[in-house]
Short mmCIF file of C-alpha atoms and ligand atoms in Angstrom, two decimals:
data_model
loop_
_atom_site.label_atom_id
_atom_site.label_comp_id
_atom_site.label_asym_id
_atom_site.label_seq_id
_atom_site.Cartn_x
_atom_site.Cartn_y
_atom_site.Cartn_z
CA MET W 1 -202.53 -17.57 37.93
CA THR W 2 -198.97 -16.93 38.54
CA THR W 3 -196.97 -18.23 41.41
CA THR W 4 -194.04 -16.31 42.89
CA PRO W 5 -191.09 -18.11 42.11
CA LYS W 6 -189.01 -20.44 44.75
CA SER W 7 -185.54 -19.29 45.12
CA LEU W 8 -182.13 -20.86 45.50
CA VAL W 9 -178.96 -18.82 46.09
CA ILE W 10 -175.60 -20.27 45.04
CA LEU W 11 -172.98 -18.85 47.78
CA GLY W 12 -169.61 -19.10 46.04
CA ALA W 13 -169.27 -19.46 42.03
CA GLY W 14 -165.88 -21.44 42.32
CA THR W 15 -165.27 -25.29 41.51
CA ALA W 16 -168.94 -26.64 43.17
CA GLY W 17 -170.77 -23.74 42.94
CA THR W 18 -170.34 -23.20 39.21
CA ILE W 19 -171.07 -26.87 38.34
CA VAL W 20 -174.30 -27.14 40.47
CA ALA W 21 -175.44 -24.16 38.46
CA ASN W 22 -174.83 -25.63 35.40
CA LYS W 23 -176.56 -28.18 35.81
CA LEU W 24 -179.02 -27.20 38.42
CA THR W 25 -180.52 -24.71 35.61
CA LYS W 26 -181.25 -27.35 33.04
CA LEU W 27 -183.16 -28.96 35.82
CA LEU W 28 -185.12 -26.03 36.93
CA GLY W 29 -187.60 -24.52 35.32
CA ALA W 30 -186.91 -20.68 34.32
CA ASP W 31 -190.85 -19.93 35.73
CA GLU W 32 -190.70 -21.55 39.28
CA TRP W 33 -187.24 -20.91 40.19
CA SER W 34 -185.07 -17.90 40.71
CA ILE W 35 -181.22 -19.34 40.63
CA THR W 36 -178.72 -16.26 42.46
CA MET W 37 -174.93 -16.94 42.94
CA VAL W 38 -172.85 -14.90 45.17
CA ASP W 39 -169.09 -14.39 44.68
CA LYS W 40 -166.54 -11.64 46.02
CA ASP W 41 -164.80 -11.36 42.18
CA ASP W 42 -165.18 -12.37 38.82
CA ILE W 43 -161.82 -14.25 38.66
CA HIS W 44 -161.93 -18.25 38.24
CA ASP W 45 -158.92 -20.03 39.09
CA TYR W 46 -158.02 -23.70 37.70
CA GLN W 47 -156.26 -24.30 41.14
CA PRO W 48 -154.41 -27.28 40.10
CA GLY W 49 -152.48 -25.07 37.88
CA TYR W 50 -150.66 -23.59 40.86
CA LEU W 51 -148.39 -26.46 41.12
CA PHE W 52 -146.81 -25.91 37.91
CA ILE W 53 -146.57 -21.97 37.65
CA PRO W 54 -143.19 -21.99 40.14
CA PHE W 55 -142.01 -24.87 37.65
CA ASP W 56 -142.85 -23.06 34.39
CA ILE W 57 -144.79 -25.86 33.55
CA ASN W 58 -148.28 -23.16 33.37
CA SER W 59 -148.18 -19.92 32.74
CA PRO W 60 -150.19 -17.51 34.71
CA GLY W 61 -152.91 -17.30 32.18
CA GLN W 62 -153.22 -20.75 31.37
CA ILE W 63 -154.98 -21.02 34.63
CA ARG W 64 -157.01 -18.01 35.51
CA LYS W 65 -160.06 -16.39 33.62
CA THR W 66 -163.15 -14.56 34.50
CA LYS W 67 -166.39 -16.49 35.55
CA ARG W 68 -168.59 -15.00 34.36
CA PRO W 69 -168.61 -17.07 30.85
CA TYR W 70 -168.59 -20.42 32.32
CA LEU W 71 -171.77 -19.77 34.20
CA PRO W 72 -175.60 -20.43 32.83
CA ASP W 73 -176.91 -16.77 31.15
CA ASP W 74 -180.43 -17.31 33.19
CA ILE W 75 -178.85 -16.87 36.37
CA ASN W 76 -178.49 -13.78 38.55
CA LEU W 77 -174.73 -13.18 39.98
CA VAL W 78 -174.34 -10.67 42.59
CA MET W 79 -171.04 -9.68 43.36
CA GLY W 80 -170.08 -9.13 46.72
CA GLU W 81 -168.46 -10.48 50.06
CA ILE W 82 -170.73 -12.23 51.95
CA ASP W 83 -170.67 -10.56 55.43
CA ARG W 84 -173.33 -13.67 57.46
CA VAL W 85 -176.25 -15.85 56.80
CA ASP W 86 -179.38 -16.02 59.09
CA ALA W 87 -180.32 -19.20 58.65
CA GLU W 88 -183.59 -19.20 61.01
CA ALA W 89 -184.84 -16.07 58.89
CA GLN W 90 -183.76 -17.52 55.56
CA LYS W 91 -181.54 -14.67 54.61
CA VAL W 92 -178.11 -13.69 52.94
CA TYR W 93 -176.10 -10.35 54.00
CA LEU W 94 -173.55 -9.24 51.96
CA GLU W 95 -171.17 -6.46 52.88
CA GLY W 96 -172.78 -2.79 51.85
CA GLY W 97 -175.96 -4.17 52.94
CA ARG W 98 -177.33 -5.95 50.47
CA GLU W 99 -180.02 -9.02 51.38
CA LEU W 100 -180.73 -11.80 49.40
CA ASP W 101 -183.87 -14.18 50.75
CA TYR W 102 -183.77 -17.77 49.92
CA ASP W 103 -185.98 -21.10 50.19
CA TYR W 104 -182.63 -23.36 49.54
CA LEU W 105 -179.46 -22.47 49.72
CA VAL W 106 -175.97 -24.05 49.21
CA ILE W 107 -172.81 -23.00 50.82
CA ALA W 108 -169.87 -23.31 48.39
CA THR W 109 -167.63 -20.59 49.03
CA GLY W 110 -164.52 -23.27 49.38
CA THR W 111 -161.34 -23.29 52.29
CA THR W 112 -158.49 -21.00 52.22
CA PRO W 113 -155.00 -21.07 53.27
CA ARG W 114 -155.27 -19.22 56.54
CA PRO W 115 -151.20 -17.61 56.78
CA ASP W 116 -152.65 -15.27 59.03
CA GLN W 117 -152.76 -18.38 61.29
CA THR W 118 -149.66 -19.40 62.30
CA GLU W 119 -146.96 -16.60 63.62
CA GLY W 120 -144.34 -15.26 61.85
CA THR W 121 -145.56 -16.33 58.30
CA LEU W 122 -146.93 -12.95 57.07
CA GLY W 123 -143.38 -10.85 58.03
CA PRO W 124 -141.36 -9.08 55.57
CA GLU W 125 -139.99 -12.33 53.97
CA PHE W 126 -143.37 -13.55 52.77
CA HIS W 127 -143.77 -14.89 49.76
CA LYS W 128 -139.94 -14.57 49.27
CA SER W 129 -138.17 -17.02 51.50
CA VAL W 130 -141.02 -17.90 53.10
CA GLY W 131 -143.65 -19.26 50.40
CA GLU W 132 -146.38 -20.69 49.13
CA PHE W 133 -148.42 -21.78 46.19
CA TYR W 134 -151.76 -22.02 47.62
CA THR W 135 -152.83 -18.72 46.03
CA PHE W 136 -151.95 -17.16 42.56
CA GLU W 137 -149.91 -14.46 44.04
CA GLY W 138 -147.84 -17.19 45.70
CA ALA W 139 -147.45 -19.31 42.82
CA VAL W 140 -145.97 -16.55 40.99
CA ALA W 141 -143.73 -15.23 43.57
CA LEU W 142 -142.12 -18.63 44.20
CA ARG W 143 -141.61 -18.89 40.38
CA GLU W 144 -138.71 -16.35 41.01
CA GLN W 145 -138.04 -17.47 43.89
CA ALA W 146 -136.96 -20.42 41.65
CA LYS W 147 -134.83 -18.42 39.04
CA ALA W 148 -132.40 -16.99 41.65
CA TRP W 149 -132.21 -20.33 43.73
CA LYS W 150 -128.14 -21.26 43.82
CA GLY W 151 -129.16 -24.68 46.19
CA GLY W 152 -129.40 -24.81 50.22
CA ARG W 153 -132.27 -25.92 52.33
CA LEU W 154 -135.82 -26.31 50.50
CA VAL W 155 -138.15 -27.25 52.56
CA VAL W 156 -142.17 -28.04 52.17
CA HIS W 157 -144.22 -27.85 55.03
CA ILE W 158 -147.74 -28.66 55.75
CA THR W 159 -149.14 -26.91 59.02
CA GLU W 160 -152.08 -28.78 59.64
CA MET W 161 -154.84 -30.96 57.60
CA PRO W 162 -157.37 -31.25 56.62
CA ILE W 163 -155.83 -28.67 53.12
CA LYS W 164 -157.12 -28.76 49.64
CA CYS W 165 -155.53 -31.69 47.11
CA PRO W 166 -154.25 -33.36 50.46
CA VAL W 167 -151.15 -34.41 47.87
CA ALA W 168 -150.24 -31.18 46.24
CA PRO W 169 -147.48 -30.72 48.88
CA LEU W 170 -146.13 -34.38 48.07
CA GLU W 171 -146.39 -33.45 44.44
CA PHE W 172 -144.54 -30.10 44.80
CA THR W 173 -141.58 -31.91 46.33
CA PHE W 174 -141.62 -34.49 43.55
CA LEU W 175 -141.33 -31.75 40.64
CA ALA W 176 -138.65 -29.62 42.73
CA ASP W 177 -136.86 -32.81 42.96
CA ALA W 178 -137.28 -32.91 39.40
CA TRP W 179 -136.64 -29.13 38.52
CA LEU W 180 -133.74 -29.42 40.13
CA ARG W 181 -131.91 -32.32 38.90
CA GLU W 182 -132.81 -30.61 35.30
CA ASN W 183 -131.24 -27.34 36.64
CA GLY W 184 -128.11 -28.99 37.85
CA LEU W 185 -128.86 -28.02 41.32
CA ARG W 186 -129.84 -31.13 43.41
CA GLU W 187 -126.51 -31.80 44.51
CA ALA W 188 -126.49 -28.86 46.22
CA THR W 189 -129.88 -28.97 47.38
CA GLU W 190 -131.45 -30.81 51.05
CA LEU W 191 -134.98 -31.51 50.24
CA VAL W 192 -136.62 -31.69 53.34
CA PHE W 193 -140.50 -32.38 53.50
CA VAL W 194 -141.95 -31.83 57.14
CA THR W 195 -145.42 -33.40 57.70
CA PRO W 196 -148.19 -33.10 61.18
CA LEU W 197 -148.32 -36.82 59.92
CA ASP W 198 -147.06 -39.60 61.03
CA GLY W 199 -145.95 -40.57 57.19
CA ALA W 200 -146.07 -39.22 54.04
CA PHE W 201 -149.55 -39.47 53.41
CA THR W 202 -152.69 -39.92 55.31
CA LYS W 203 -154.00 -44.15 54.41
CA PRO W 204 -151.41 -46.86 55.43
CA ILE W 205 -150.98 -48.28 51.60
CA ALA W 206 -150.65 -45.13 50.15
CA SER W 207 -148.40 -43.53 52.96
CA ARG W 208 -146.07 -46.82 52.44
CA GLU W 209 -145.78 -46.17 48.28
CA LEU W 210 -145.67 -42.13 48.52
CA GLY W 211 -142.65 -42.72 51.48
CA ASP W 212 -140.95 -44.82 48.86
CA ALA W 213 -141.24 -42.18 46.32
CA LEU W 214 -139.95 -39.36 48.38
CA SER W 215 -137.28 -42.21 49.93
CA ARG W 216 -135.97 -42.97 46.61
CA ARG W 217 -135.08 -39.08 46.01
CA GLY W 218 -133.17 -38.81 48.36
CA VAL W 219 -136.03 -36.34 50.52
CA THR W 220 -135.62 -36.11 54.14
CA VAL W 221 -139.66 -36.99 56.15
CA GLU W 222 -139.79 -35.05 59.30
CA THR W 223 -142.93 -36.44 60.39
CA ASP W 224 -145.58 -35.34 63.74
CA PHE W 225 -144.00 -31.79 63.46
CA MET W 226 -146.96 -29.14 64.67
CA ILE W 227 -145.48 -25.86 64.12
CA GLU W 228 -145.45 -23.26 66.37
CA HIS W 229 -144.48 -20.34 65.13
CA ILE W 230 -141.92 -19.24 62.04
CA ASP W 231 -138.79 -17.27 62.92
CA GLN W 232 -137.58 -15.53 59.19
CA GLU W 233 -134.83 -14.11 60.76
CA LYS W 234 -133.11 -17.18 62.29
CA LYS W 235 -135.08 -19.08 58.38
CA VAL W 236 -136.47 -21.97 60.77
CA ILE W 237 -140.06 -23.56 61.72
CA VAL W 238 -140.42 -24.15 65.60
CA SER W 239 -142.96 -26.60 66.75
CA PHE W 240 -145.14 -26.88 69.61
CA ASP W 241 -142.80 -29.57 71.07
CA GLU W 242 -139.43 -27.22 70.45
CA ARG W 243 -137.91 -28.91 67.38
CA GLU W 244 -136.38 -26.45 64.87
CA ILE W 245 -135.98 -26.99 61.25
CA ALA W 246 -133.71 -24.73 59.65
CA TYR W 247 -134.50 -23.92 56.15
CA ASP W 248 -133.26 -21.33 52.93
CA GLN W 249 -136.32 -21.45 50.86
CA LEU W 250 -139.42 -22.61 53.15
CA VAL W 251 -142.78 -23.56 50.81
CA THR W 252 -145.41 -23.80 53.51
CA ILE W 253 -149.07 -24.76 53.05
CA PRO W 254 -150.64 -22.77 55.24
CA LEU W 255 -153.73 -23.69 57.33
CA ASN W 256 -156.81 -23.57 55.10
CA MET W 257 -160.02 -22.67 56.93
CA GLY W 258 -163.35 -22.23 55.42
CA ALA W 259 -165.09 -18.59 54.83
CA ASP W 260 -165.08 -16.83 57.93
CA TYR W 261 -168.86 -15.67 57.23
CA VAL W 262 -169.78 -19.00 58.01
CA GLY W 263 -168.13 -18.85 60.94
CA ARG W 264 -169.94 -15.48 62.33
CA SER W 265 -173.39 -17.17 61.25
CA GLY W 266 -172.98 -20.00 63.51
CA LEU W 267 -172.81 -22.17 60.66
CA GLY W 268 -168.91 -23.73 61.07
CA ASP W 269 -167.42 -26.39 62.68
CA GLU W 270 -163.60 -24.59 64.66
CA LEU W 271 -162.28 -24.63 61.17
CA ASN W 272 -165.95 -23.00 59.53
CA TYR W 273 -166.75 -26.14 57.75
CA VAL W 274 -170.16 -26.59 57.45
CA PRO W 275 -170.99 -30.16 59.30
CA VAL W 276 -172.76 -31.76 57.00
CA ASP W 277 -174.78 -35.70 56.41
CA LYS W 278 -171.63 -37.29 54.54
CA HIS W 279 -173.85 -39.06 52.54
CA THR W 280 -176.46 -36.05 51.15
CA MET W 281 -174.14 -32.68 51.98
CA GLN W 282 -177.49 -31.59 53.70
CA SER W 283 -176.35 -29.31 56.88
CA THR W 284 -177.06 -30.44 59.91
CA ALA W 285 -178.98 -28.35 61.68
CA TYR W 286 -180.88 -26.72 58.48
CA PRO W 287 -182.68 -28.86 56.02
CA ASN W 288 -183.00 -26.17 53.49
CA ILE W 289 -178.70 -25.60 53.44
CA PHE W 290 -176.57 -27.78 51.73
CA ALA W 291 -172.65 -27.34 51.52
CA LEU W 292 -170.63 -28.34 48.68
CA GLY W 293 -166.78 -28.87 47.65
CA ASP W 294 -164.37 -27.86 50.15
CA ALA W 295 -167.05 -25.76 52.24
CA GLY W 296 -168.29 -28.80 53.84
CA ASN W 297 -167.09 -31.25 56.70
CA LEU W 298 -166.85 -34.42 54.20
CA PRO W 299 -164.45 -37.11 55.80
CA THR W 300 -162.70 -37.20 52.24
CA SER W 301 -160.14 -35.02 50.37
CA LYS W 302 -161.50 -31.66 49.85
CA ALA W 303 -160.21 -31.95 46.26
CA GLY W 304 -162.32 -30.86 42.83
CA SER W 305 -162.89 -34.61 41.95
CA VAL W 306 -165.08 -35.08 45.38
CA ALA W 307 -166.75 -31.31 44.35
CA HIS W 308 -167.89 -32.68 41.12
CA PHE W 309 -168.64 -36.97 42.14
CA SER W 310 -170.75 -35.01 44.87
CA VAL W 311 -172.43 -32.50 43.09
CA GLU W 312 -173.75 -34.93 41.00
CA ILE W 313 -175.56 -36.65 44.19
CA PHE W 314 -176.92 -33.33 45.58
CA VAL W 315 -178.68 -32.71 42.05
CA GLU W 316 -180.70 -36.30 41.88
CA ASN W 317 -180.87 -35.49 45.36
CA PHE W 318 -182.42 -32.11 45.28
CA MET W 319 -184.43 -33.24 42.56
CA GLU W 320 -186.62 -35.57 44.31
CA LEU W 321 -186.56 -33.50 47.48
CA ILE W 322 -188.20 -30.45 45.85
CA ALA W 323 -190.53 -32.98 44.46
CA GLY W 324 -191.73 -33.85 48.03
CA LYS W 325 -189.96 -37.17 47.92
CA PRO W 326 -187.41 -38.30 49.86
CA MET W 327 -183.89 -38.05 48.75
CA THR W 328 -182.41 -41.58 47.83
CA HIS W 329 -179.00 -41.27 46.71
CA SER W 330 -176.15 -41.50 48.46
CA PHE W 331 -172.73 -40.00 48.32
CA ASP W 332 -169.52 -42.76 49.06
CA GLY W 333 -166.82 -40.22 49.42
CA HIS W 334 -165.56 -41.02 46.11
CA ALA W 335 -161.84 -38.77 45.50
CA ASN W 336 -159.67 -39.44 41.95
CA CYS W 337 -156.65 -37.55 42.51
CA PHE W 338 -153.75 -37.23 40.35
CA ILE W 339 -150.03 -37.01 41.66
CA GLU W 340 -147.66 -35.89 38.78
CA SER W 341 -144.58 -36.87 40.11
CA GLY W 342 -142.20 -35.44 37.89
CA ASN W 343 -140.02 -36.49 35.20
CA ARG W 344 -143.71 -37.34 32.85
CA LYS W 345 -144.39 -39.49 34.69
CA GLY W 346 -147.53 -39.27 37.46
CA MET W 347 -149.39 -41.53 39.86
CA LEU W 348 -153.26 -42.30 40.62
CA LEU W 349 -155.56 -42.85 43.89
CA ASP W 350 -158.89 -43.72 43.97
CA PHE W 351 -160.86 -44.28 46.74
CA ASN W 352 -163.83 -43.36 48.93
CA TYR W 353 -164.98 -43.05 52.61
CA ASP W 354 -164.57 -46.89 53.05
CA THR W 355 -161.99 -47.40 50.61
CA GLU W 356 -158.63 -46.49 50.62
CA PRO W 357 -156.40 -45.62 48.23
CA MET W 358 -154.79 -49.12 46.47
CA THR W 359 -152.42 -49.92 43.58
CA GLY W 360 -154.00 -51.73 40.57
CA THR W 361 -155.47 -50.47 36.93
CA PHE W 362 -157.71 -47.44 36.30
CA PRO W 363 -159.99 -47.55 35.10
CA LEU W 364 -159.93 -51.02 33.57
CA PRO W 365 -158.56 -54.31 35.12
CA LYS W 366 -155.10 -55.03 33.96
CA VAL W 367 -155.08 -52.23 30.71
CA GLY W 368 -155.44 -49.13 33.04
CA PRO W 369 -154.45 -47.16 30.87
CA MET W 370 -154.08 -45.15 33.73
CA THR W 371 -151.69 -47.01 37.24
CA LEU W 372 -152.81 -46.69 40.70
CA LEU W 373 -150.27 -45.80 43.57
CA LYS W 374 -147.45 -46.59 40.64
CA GLU W 375 -146.02 -44.02 38.20
CA SER W 376 -146.97 -44.41 34.47
CA TYR W 377 -146.47 -42.12 31.87
CA ALA W 378 -150.91 -42.44 31.08
CA ASN W 379 -151.31 -40.82 34.63
CA HIS W 380 -148.90 -37.61 33.65
CA LEU W 381 -150.67 -37.45 30.64
CA GLY W 382 -154.05 -37.68 32.75
CA LYS W 383 -153.21 -34.98 34.56
CA LEU W 384 -152.44 -32.52 32.32
CA ALA W 385 -155.80 -33.50 30.19
CA PHE W 386 -157.37 -32.12 33.04
CA ARG W 387 -156.79 -28.64 32.47
CA HIS W 388 -158.61 -29.20 29.14
CA ILE W 389 -161.62 -30.86 30.37
CA TYR W 390 -161.80 -28.68 33.47
CA TRP W 391 -162.94 -25.66 31.81
CA ASN W 392 -164.83 -27.32 28.76
CA VAL W 393 -166.55 -30.24 30.24
CA LEU W 394 -166.58 -29.95 34.34
CA LEU W 395 -167.66 -26.29 35.18
CA PRO W 396 -170.49 -26.59 32.24
CA GLY W 397 -171.25 -29.55 33.78
CA ARG W 398 -171.08 -32.07 31.03
CA PRO W 399 -171.11 -35.86 31.52
CA LEU W 400 -167.42 -37.10 32.20
CA GLY W 401 -167.78 -40.57 31.43
CA LEU W 402 -166.56 -41.16 35.08
CA PRO W 403 -169.17 -42.86 37.58
CA ALA W 404 -169.87 -41.00 40.93
CA GLU W 405 -169.52 -44.09 43.11
CA MET W 406 -165.75 -45.49 43.02
CA LYS W 407 -165.87 -48.84 41.72
CA MET W 408 -163.35 -51.75 42.70
CA THR W 409 -162.50 -52.88 39.15
CA GLY W 410 -158.91 -52.85 38.73
CA LYS W 411 -157.88 -52.36 42.10
CA ASN W 412 -155.39 -54.65 44.44
CA PRO W 413 -156.51 -54.92 47.87
CA GLU W 414 -154.19 -56.21 49.82
C1 FAD S 1 -152.68 -25.86 44.55
C2 FAD S 1 -153.59 -26.74 44.51
C3 FAD S 1 -153.81 -28.36 43.43
C4 FAD S 1 -155.30 -28.84 43.59
N1 FAD S 1 -155.04 -29.85 43.02
C5 FAD S 1 -156.01 -30.46 42.40
C6 FAD S 1 -156.09 -31.53 41.60
O1 FAD S 1 -155.35 -32.44 41.39
N2 FAD S 1 -157.26 -32.67 41.82
C7 FAD S 1 -158.18 -31.82 42.43
O2 FAD S 1 -159.31 -32.93 42.35
N3 FAD S 1 -158.09 -31.12 43.19
C8 FAD S 1 -156.94 -30.37 43.37
N4 FAD S 1 -157.00 -29.08 44.17
C9 FAD S 1 -158.76 -28.45 45.09
C10 FAD S 1 -159.81 -27.84 43.91
O3 FAD S 1 -158.79 -26.84 43.26
C11 FAD S 1 -160.93 -27.38 45.01
O4 FAD S 1 -160.83 -28.53 45.87
C12 FAD S 1 -161.66 -26.92 44.41
O5 FAD S 1 -161.14 -26.05 43.84
C13 FAD S 1 -162.89 -26.80 45.22
O6 FAD S 1 -164.05 -26.41 45.07
P1 FAD S 1 -165.03 -25.60 45.90
O7 FAD S 1 -165.90 -24.99 44.86
O8 FAD S 1 -164.99 -26.15 47.01
O9 FAD S 1 -163.79 -23.96 45.95
P2 FAD S 1 -162.78 -22.67 45.18
O10 FAD S 1 -163.47 -23.45 44.33
O11 FAD S 1 -162.23 -22.37 45.81
O12 FAD S 1 -164.43 -21.73 45.24
C14 FAD S 1 -164.83 -20.78 45.93
C15 FAD S 1 -165.67 -19.84 45.90
O13 FAD S 1 -166.16 -18.87 47.23
C16 FAD S 1 -165.65 -17.31 46.57
N5 FAD S 1 -165.80 -17.26 47.98
C17 FAD S 1 -165.10 -17.78 49.37
N6 FAD S 1 -165.28 -16.41 50.64
C18 FAD S 1 -165.91 -15.93 50.09
C19 FAD S 1 -166.56 -14.73 50.61
N7 FAD S 1 -166.52 -14.22 51.85
N8 FAD S 1 -167.73 -14.08 49.71
C20 FAD S 1 -167.86 -14.00 48.47
N9 FAD S 1 -167.07 -15.28 47.80
C21 FAD S 1 -166.42 -16.16 48.47
C22 FAD S 1 -164.45 -17.75 45.96
O14 FAD S 1 -164.22 -17.01 45.19
C23 FAD S 1 -164.47 -18.71 45.81
O15 FAD S 1 -165.15 -18.30 43.60
C24 FAD S 1 -156.17 -28.30 44.35
C25 FAD S 1 -155.87 -27.07 44.91
C26 FAD S 1 -154.54 -26.20 45.31
C27 FAD S 1 -154.86 -25.21 45.77
#
């Protein structure tokens, strides 16, 4: 007797979608399961590399590949823009009318910078004096702006949290400082970091250490700045409380939002993130829907490391769920983020829902070799090595040797 295979649909073939597809195809029998992935295009960018393009540390070709070679052969890959999910009917509708039925749905469509959400961003100076490095095109355009830079006010600005890789704007500032010094332009440049937060970062110890790193470099920090609009003619950003900050070159991190179809489908919060249980990534509204990676509303960093660790937990739970057992694995919010700080050095953050980033060594006590929240060459090497690890170990779903749960070993609690 033949039975109809169960169907798993994965929306988004980026970091989280690719890892989960590679892991699950090894575990789910091809006769019993059909796995379908949907993505709007066949481009896979190593997004951490966007940071390096403006400074010519990575070339565009090093960070952009096609998706198909990184996906398992026996999945159905559908190229198309997702229009909406009908969670009651267990159907996904694509633009152009195609429909997909599912038994289980994984939403992994990430988060996207939305310059359209702040008035004045998308004017004639967008990708010129109003730059950004959260897209491939933005990073490449900023490289051209850098080539022409002769000095002035360089303003790095965060619109609102959460953003993916919340340390990336700080990294950009550190790298800009180092690049300006190397090119003899630091004296001629006023470097300003503008944030809606009350300090350099979200958590107290990290905020102190990173704030110190900014002041050592002579960076002016403007806190509590909630942007209202950009005036491209006057070259100022204006806040809701009518503060104005002038720039010659602005590098803005636009508001980040989950995909619009999530909102249209009634599955998202006000920023189109899917509300999920923070330990299982299961939708709080529909038990057969999970949101992985940046698409969910987990109260931890939106980062590739979080996508990776949480997918490991999800896969173990999913195998229990489809066997009719309770899900026994719990994601702790583990994030592990390198912060490139210029001059061939970097810092490292390792934290979870309950433990804020601390100083210490990683992964081993005393010997490291990485240093937590302190600059070191080992961290810089770790950051550079990660591009290779991403394509060759992480995306194919091979074991990385790092536990999904955060460990206290080597950390110095204050
Ligand atoms: C500048 C920068 C630096 C970063 N640095 C780091 C770092 O150092 N360390 C780290 O851990 N993380 C870093 N990140 C974050 C990391 O890249 C993301 O957190 C990670 O890629 C999230 O994976 P995801 O699968 O959730 O989303 P993504 O990888 O973004 O994938 C989402 C996929 O969904 C598809 N999609 C979206 N909407 C639709 C739709 N409507 N229809 C069809 N398909 C759709 C997209 O095409 C895409 O393929 C950085 C990000 C940026 C921008």
